[in-house]
Amino acid sequence: MTPGARLIFSAVPEVHSEAPYIRTATWSVLEPNGGSVQANGRGETATYTAPSTLGTFHLKAVSEYGTSRYVPQPRTVQIINPVGVSVSVNPTSFVIKRDYTGIAPESFAIVSPLTHRKVSWSVVEPGYEGSGLIYLTPHDLVNSCLILWDGAASIDRLPGNLFHVRVQSVEVPSAFALIEVQVQR
């Protein structure tokens, strides 16, 4: 994580086949000044907010059964400098053709080294994205995005033969990658 970022954690039984479902838990950060944690609902999940300082901190959840039967095991959270975050995409370029009828181009994004890997997708150049033009259809579960258009008429209305799709980390907006899309009419 980066300073000030938020991440949701879940309390999970250590032994799934024997332990009951955790319905409530008490959450804490073991180190002073190690960030804050707020239980969501009854505590089976909690939102951790990273501190402003870099370092390694430990988050602990204790279930309603306490420590007599289930020994809580703290989880490590590392807070890193946002400068070290990067976004990569695959593939990095596409060619879209006026009369193409195959599978839509799809690119996949990887955000490193963050746990929160969500990205946003947008067309960089004005006049390419919108009704009757290019539209992007992200799939958040696999961090991918389809580049779609409505046939030849959409391609003919584009203002040029080259545009870019910006893939940007939600947690660290300064980390992004570009996909080059060439248009063949």
XYZ file of C-alpha atoms in Angstrom:
185
model
C 0.000 0.000 0.000
C 0.973 3.640 -0.276
C 0.647 6.313 2.456
C -2.984 7.218 3.149
C -4.401 4.394 0.974
C -7.278 2.219 2.173
C -7.765 -1.513 1.861
C -10.509 -3.855 3.099
C -9.454 -6.941 5.047
C -11.596 -9.993 5.932
C -11.439 -12.125 9.061
C -11.170 -15.751 7.921
C -11.057 -18.882 10.125
C -7.595 -20.449 10.234
C -8.937 -23.983 9.668
C -11.874 -23.754 7.264
C -13.164 -27.321 7.742
C -13.306 -27.094 11.557
C -13.754 -23.431 12.402
C -17.144 -21.732 12.303
C -17.854 -18.733 10.122
C -16.523 -15.574 11.763
C -19.457 -13.246 12.341
C -17.740 -10.647 14.496
C -14.147 -9.654 15.120
C -12.190 -7.000 16.941
C -9.486 -5.333 14.839
C -6.281 -3.552 15.842
C -2.953 -2.317 14.487
C -0.101 -3.640 16.630
C 2.386 -0.776 16.150
C 1.765 2.764 17.408
C 1.332 5.156 14.482
C 0.866 2.156 12.159
C -2.322 3.451 10.592
C -5.914 2.925 11.637
C -8.476 0.172 11.250
C -12.266 0.493 11.391
C -14.545 -2.553 11.596
C -17.277 -2.688 8.951
C -20.674 -3.820 10.200
C -20.152 -6.498 12.866
C -16.458 -6.761 12.106
C -16.073 -9.686 9.716
C -14.383 -7.110 7.468
C -12.514 -3.920 8.311
C -11.094 -0.954 6.423
C -7.436 -0.249 7.107
C -6.036 3.213 6.375
C -2.271 3.331 5.890
C -0.244 5.842 7.887
C 1.662 8.690 6.250
C 4.990 7.032 7.052
C 6.644 4.191 5.139
C 7.245 0.929 6.961
C 5.914 -2.499 7.842
C 2.944 -2.801 10.191
C 0.784 -5.630 11.531
C -2.997 -5.855 11.502
C -4.771 -8.248 13.886
C -8.347 -9.579 13.983
C -9.620 -11.519 17.000
C -12.866 -13.430 16.443
C -15.768 -13.676 18.874
C -14.158 -16.945 20.014
C -11.123 -15.043 21.313
C -7.661 -16.508 21.604
C -8.485 -19.634 23.617
C -9.441 -21.738 20.583
C -8.149 -19.655 17.682
C -4.771 -18.021 17.904
C -4.885 -14.751 15.968
C -2.095 -14.407 13.443
C -1.244 -10.809 12.576
C -0.970 -9.960 8.888
C 1.797 -7.790 7.549
C 1.071 -4.552 5.728
C 3.934 -2.809 3.954
C 3.614 0.907 3.187
C 5.733 1.885 0.172
C 6.679 5.037 -1.680
C 4.232 5.688 -4.565
C 7.229 6.338 -6.858
C 7.872 2.575 -6.892
C 4.403 1.716 -8.253
C 4.060 0.809 -11.932
C 1.317 -0.194 -14.349
C 1.941 -2.536 -17.258
C -0.456 -3.665 -19.988
C -0.568 -6.583 -22.380
C -0.818 -6.169 -25.277
C 0.471 -2.626 -25.562
C -0.937 -1.915 -29.033
C -3.829 -2.830 -31.323
C -4.893 -2.271 -34.896
C -8.618 -1.879 -35.417
C -10.040 -2.213 -38.908
C -13.111 -0.686 -40.464
C -14.819 -3.960 -41.456
C -13.422 -6.203 -38.697
C -15.988 -8.685 -37.307
C -13.848 -10.849 -34.982
C -13.253 -10.796 -31.257
C -12.919 -7.323 -29.745
C -9.407 -6.231 -28.744
C -8.802 -6.747 -25.029
C -5.891 -5.615 -22.893
C -4.948 -6.747 -19.376
C -3.357 -4.527 -16.720
C -0.997 -5.318 -13.852
C -0.272 -2.886 -11.021
C 2.940 -3.665 -9.114
C 3.660 -4.104 -6.237
C 0.306 -3.013 -4.757
C -2.387 -5.298 -3.391
C -5.049 -2.828 -4.577
C -4.713 -3.450 -8.326
C -7.766 -1.553 -9.578
C -7.198 0.651 -12.624
C -9.231 3.140 -14.623
C -9.387 3.075 -18.442
C -9.851 6.159 -20.642
C -9.190 7.338 -24.183
C -6.543 10.073 -24.111
C -7.300 12.041 -27.278
C -10.606 13.939 -27.477
C -13.119 13.023 -30.167
C -12.491 9.253 -30.191
C -14.651 8.059 -27.293
C -18.403 8.424 -26.960
C -21.726 7.585 -28.531
C -21.244 6.181 -32.025
C -17.448 6.152 -31.638
C -15.086 4.061 -29.489
C -16.246 2.820 -26.109
C -14.338 0.984 -23.407
C -15.800 -1.911 -21.408
C -13.666 -2.670 -18.329
C -13.829 -5.977 -16.458
C -12.645 -5.184 -12.912
C -12.339 -8.790 -11.694
C -9.548 -9.606 -14.150
C -8.278 -6.036 -14.721
C -9.021 -6.089 -18.420
C -10.827 -3.839 -20.873
C -12.454 -4.405 -24.255
C -12.113 -1.739 -26.940
C -15.404 -1.674 -28.825
C -16.978 0.219 -31.738
C -20.212 -0.066 -33.708
C -18.937 -1.096 -37.119
C -17.684 0.876 -40.083
C -19.729 4.016 -39.339
C -17.969 4.404 -35.963
C -14.540 4.017 -37.560
C -15.406 6.553 -40.267
C -16.358 9.192 -37.656
C -13.027 9.010 -35.795
C -10.959 12.197 -36.193
C -7.691 10.427 -37.033
C -5.834 7.142 -37.415
C -4.184 6.840 -33.993
C -5.332 7.166 -30.391
C -4.228 5.948 -26.941
C -5.963 4.292 -24.011
C -4.633 5.389 -20.611
C -4.591 2.682 -17.931
C -4.111 4.359 -14.558
C -3.735 2.989 -11.021
C -6.664 4.073 -8.838
C -4.481 4.135 -5.709
C -1.509 5.925 -7.334
C -2.782 8.132 -10.199
C 0.785 9.005 -11.231
C 1.309 5.336 -12.215
C -0.109 4.605 -15.671
C 0.541 2.876 -18.981
C -0.625 3.664 -22.527
C -2.079 1.371 -25.165
C -1.574 2.542 -28.759
C -4.512 1.913 -31.081
C -4.066 2.329 -34.840
C -7.174 2.756 -36.979
C -7.283 1.280 -40.480
C -10.126 2.517 -42.644
